[in-house]
XYZ file of C-alpha atoms in Angstrom:
304
model
C -0.871 -10.477 63.328
C -0.171 -7.334 65.520
C -3.248 -5.860 66.883
C -4.127 -2.967 69.465
C -7.497 -2.255 70.816
C -8.438 0.955 72.172
C -11.579 3.060 73.320
C -10.334 5.192 70.172
C -10.367 2.212 67.835
C -8.923 -0.984 66.819
C -5.839 -1.197 64.631
C -4.872 -4.969 63.368
C -1.711 -5.728 60.717
C -1.560 -9.039 59.261
C 1.536 -8.478 56.721
C -0.331 -7.268 53.848
C -3.014 -4.927 55.323
C -3.840 -2.646 58.352
C -7.474 -2.846 59.099
C -8.800 0.223 61.069
C -11.872 0.075 62.759
C -13.472 3.258 64.529
C -14.147 2.921 68.400
C -17.184 3.746 70.302
C -15.311 6.314 72.611
C -16.955 9.938 72.615
C -13.869 11.536 70.939
C -14.335 9.533 67.921
C -15.391 12.003 65.286
C -18.850 11.488 62.907
C -16.329 11.316 60.129
C -14.563 8.338 61.124
C -17.923 6.529 62.605
C -19.783 6.934 59.188
C -16.690 5.982 57.188
C -16.221 2.668 59.527
C -13.557 0.240 58.661
C -10.644 1.051 56.602
C -8.376 -1.756 54.776
C -5.137 -0.073 54.209
C -3.104 -2.181 51.735
C 0.855 -2.016 52.745
C 1.604 -0.652 49.468
C -0.155 2.605 50.294
C 1.553 3.080 53.574
C 4.455 5.700 53.490
C 5.267 5.476 57.298
C 3.867 5.137 60.706
C 4.934 6.512 64.259
C 4.097 6.740 67.585
C 3.893 9.919 69.680
C 4.671 9.337 73.313
C 2.632 11.852 76.034
C 2.097 12.216 79.380
C -1.378 10.741 79.743
C -2.113 9.357 76.306
C -0.053 8.794 72.990
C -0.743 8.816 69.482
C -0.300 6.459 66.457
C -0.198 8.393 63.020
C -0.327 6.472 60.028
C 1.256 8.284 57.015
C -0.023 7.297 53.407
C 1.928 7.734 49.967
C 0.807 10.982 48.162
C -2.324 10.264 45.993
C -2.875 6.905 47.808
C -6.270 8.135 49.705
C -8.890 10.092 47.661
C -9.955 11.487 51.512
C -6.498 12.678 52.052
C -6.412 14.065 48.560
C -9.491 16.289 49.536
C -8.588 17.172 53.304
C -4.873 17.909 52.584
C -3.773 17.479 56.444
C -6.806 19.879 57.721
C -8.804 17.082 59.469
C -8.791 17.345 63.414
C -7.107 14.231 64.970
C -10.737 13.147 66.015
C -11.908 12.847 62.480
C -8.602 11.748 60.877
C -8.822 7.882 60.447
C -5.085 7.557 60.372
C -4.807 8.547 64.497
C -5.338 6.630 66.843
C -5.260 7.645 70.830
C -3.171 5.073 72.644
C -3.471 4.861 76.669
C -0.244 5.146 77.887
C 0.052 1.644 79.808
C -0.422 0.333 76.334
C 2.497 2.173 74.668
C 4.371 -0.964 74.345
C 1.658 -2.800 72.164
C 1.790 0.677 70.363
C 5.224 0.442 69.624
C 5.364 -3.307 68.724
C 2.719 -2.649 65.975
C 4.883 0.453 64.699
C 7.934 -2.362 64.589
C 5.915 -4.659 62.329
C 4.890 -2.164 59.977
C 7.915 -0.670 59.361
C 9.696 -4.110 58.975
C 7.123 -5.344 56.266
C 7.488 -2.015 54.478
C 11.687 -2.845 54.266
C 10.695 -6.252 53.569
C 8.498 -5.601 50.654
C 10.670 -2.667 49.606
C 7.680 -0.428 49.564
C 8.421 3.261 48.149
C 7.380 6.064 50.056
C 6.770 8.024 47.042
C 3.418 9.262 45.123
C 1.352 7.049 43.537
C -0.410 7.386 40.256
C -3.524 6.084 41.318
C -5.709 5.594 44.113
C -5.123 2.530 46.364
C -8.128 3.197 48.718
C -11.568 2.961 47.032
C -13.392 5.894 48.826
C -16.772 5.656 50.672
C -19.587 3.663 49.337
C -22.151 5.072 47.348
C -24.828 6.218 46.643
C -23.954 9.139 49.272
C -26.124 12.346 50.604
C -25.277 14.566 53.241
C -26.911 17.477 54.715
C -24.679 20.392 56.469
C -24.433 24.116 56.299
C -26.630 25.849 53.837
C -27.144 22.869 51.465
C -27.744 18.865 50.835
C -25.660 17.086 48.252
C -26.289 13.693 46.913
C -23.834 11.997 44.574
C -24.837 8.537 42.968
C -21.379 7.844 40.958
C -22.549 9.815 37.910
C -24.164 13.081 39.293
C -23.905 15.369 42.044
C -26.754 17.220 42.974
C -27.162 20.416 45.365
C -30.433 21.255 46.763
C -30.624 24.212 49.292
C -31.972 24.806 52.537
C -34.292 27.357 54.114
C -31.606 29.715 55.113
C -29.777 29.669 51.777
C -29.052 32.871 50.432
C -31.743 34.285 47.655
C -28.982 34.349 45.126
C -28.410 30.371 45.369
C -31.720 29.623 45.586
C -33.139 31.549 42.941
C -31.460 28.949 40.218
C -32.980 26.266 41.809
C -31.085 22.833 42.809
C -28.023 22.469 40.969
C -27.041 18.761 38.905
C -23.421 18.466 37.825
C -22.671 15.443 35.654
C -19.147 13.910 36.851
C -17.842 14.201 33.601
C -18.090 18.190 33.833
C -16.070 18.450 37.213
C -12.279 18.973 37.119
C -11.720 19.216 40.766
C -13.553 19.404 44.194
C -12.545 21.726 47.062
C -12.960 21.356 50.508
C -12.295 24.089 53.414
C -13.225 23.619 57.011
C -14.505 26.189 59.085
C -12.062 28.137 61.194
C -12.641 30.653 64.038
C -15.039 33.210 62.733
C -14.355 32.077 59.131
C -16.708 29.889 57.292
C -15.644 26.670 55.209
C -17.206 25.369 52.140
C -17.407 22.584 49.615
C -16.930 23.826 45.981
C -17.402 21.670 42.847
C -15.494 23.292 39.796
C -16.166 23.046 36.434
C -13.846 25.810 35.214
C -10.634 25.804 36.943
C -9.919 29.542 35.676
C -13.120 31.173 36.330
C -13.912 34.020 38.807
C -14.665 32.402 42.246
C -17.968 33.941 43.993
C -18.155 33.695 47.939
C -19.506 30.204 48.998
C -22.537 31.931 50.230
C -23.473 33.301 46.846
C -21.780 30.389 44.689
C -24.610 27.906 43.576
C -21.747 25.565 42.766
C -20.448 25.419 46.580
C -22.202 24.762 49.937
C -21.175 27.217 52.909
C -20.124 25.383 55.804
C -20.678 26.979 59.565
C -18.265 24.720 61.455
C -21.447 22.311 62.793
C -21.149 18.470 63.640
C -21.897 17.244 60.050
C -19.513 19.542 58.376
C -16.686 16.635 58.284
C -19.176 14.651 56.382
C -18.716 16.913 53.515
C -15.307 15.923 53.080
C -16.020 12.252 52.918
C -18.707 13.242 50.148
C -16.037 15.121 48.373
C -13.533 12.067 48.523
C -16.257 9.968 46.707
C -16.166 12.342 44.067
C -12.583 12.995 43.911
C -12.039 9.012 43.707
C -13.786 8.894 40.336
C -12.185 11.671 38.814
C -8.736 11.242 36.748
C -5.981 10.940 39.252
C -3.725 13.980 39.756
C -0.594 11.900 39.314
C -2.118 9.831 36.234
C 0.006 8.912 33.408
C -0.218 11.165 30.221
C -2.039 8.082 28.502
C -4.850 8.248 30.941
C -5.526 11.724 30.899
C -5.925 11.410 27.003
C -8.757 9.237 27.562
C -10.495 11.462 30.040
C -13.167 13.570 29.534
C -12.457 17.217 27.728
C -13.505 18.904 31.046
C -11.037 16.619 32.889
C -8.290 17.692 30.671
C -8.323 21.121 31.379
C -5.968 20.222 34.514
C -4.149 17.988 32.476
C -0.767 20.165 31.981
C 0.444 19.826 35.782
C -0.112 16.059 35.452
C 1.619 15.711 32.155
C 4.660 17.557 33.634
C 4.930 15.063 36.281
C 4.616 11.804 34.215
C 7.544 9.732 33.744
C 10.154 10.057 31.068
C 9.729 7.770 28.143
C 12.712 5.649 27.187
C 15.363 7.365 24.991
C 14.199 4.909 22.062
C 10.379 4.590 22.311
C 8.396 1.996 20.194
C 6.689 2.787 17.361
C 3.354 2.278 18.865
C 4.322 4.881 21.889
C 5.364 7.380 19.135
C 2.226 7.175 17.440
C 0.492 7.528 20.539
C 2.031 10.745 21.619
C 1.546 12.262 17.830
C -1.789 11.437 18.447
C -1.858 13.202 21.835
C -0.129 16.224 20.253
C -3.194 16.496 17.669
C -5.741 16.089 20.456
C -4.286 18.782 22.561
C -4.291 21.016 19.545
C -7.859 20.363 19.216
C -8.570 21.364 22.831
C -6.423 24.507 22.511
C -8.320 25.581 19.052
C -11.723 24.636 20.724
C -10.527 26.937 23.733
C -10.608 24.086 26.881
C -6.912 24.935 27.040
C -5.399 28.238 27.312
C -2.034 29.393 25.466
C -0.145 28.832 28.496
C -1.730 25.320 29.373
C -1.284 24.465 25.892
C 2.661 25.092 25.420
C 3.153 23.333 29.122
C 1.326 20.304 27.929
C 2.967 20.360 24.466
C 6.352 20.614 25.847
C 5.550 17.796 28.184
C 4.801 15.437 25.512
C 7.845 16.570 23.099
C 10.069 15.555 25.921
C 8.648 11.841 25.834
C 9.468 11.861 21.928
């Protein structure tokens, strides 16, 4: 067991799992405190490093692309105080941090864990149901439906339509952008990828974020939704079984799917032919554009 205990939190590695528990220090952000303990399986880890500093250092854990829905949503835009995979380390305990780094790196080598992307989330995301109020709205997610309700200072164009309910099957993406300087952030739910985007202040599918304390919790809620959407690197078979709305973003994932063997089995051949028919139906129904249909069709033909 390798363990480091700091005011910022505790990291403990038993050879299979790295357990991350947030500390009680004032520097620990609300997102980390709300998320609580995170159990990271070794196969989700891409790397770890200790960054020495004059007064304190930093442990940084790097996960494989697509392993964690929270990282999928935030895309490196979380500040250190909110990032569960960053630990502030006192200089006097730098040796313990370096020992933890060595233990995890050795385990990655012994288990031959690749550092490339994964095609399924290896961390489950936050527990449900979940309700977060920030910016100009409150969002609730119960695993099946996203509900947006507005506050007294929401723009009239959004409040006129009343609360918004979005079934999970209708969503294709969730986009979170933190407030930066004088620019407000937002949490936007996407049902039609190519539709024109309104400003967050006027978009009934978005919550405008103004840079206050609870804003990062919207990223946490977004990760709970994303964890239940089709994975961006999911194999083509899983995408074919997804709801029609989710298939609107299928071409990119189809292109990234691993190539089939040179001589596929008869069953695989039938599956691919059926997929071509399904894509044709989606194209005729207007779900896929001409370009998306052509790209998806080409990806399936390559597997044939």
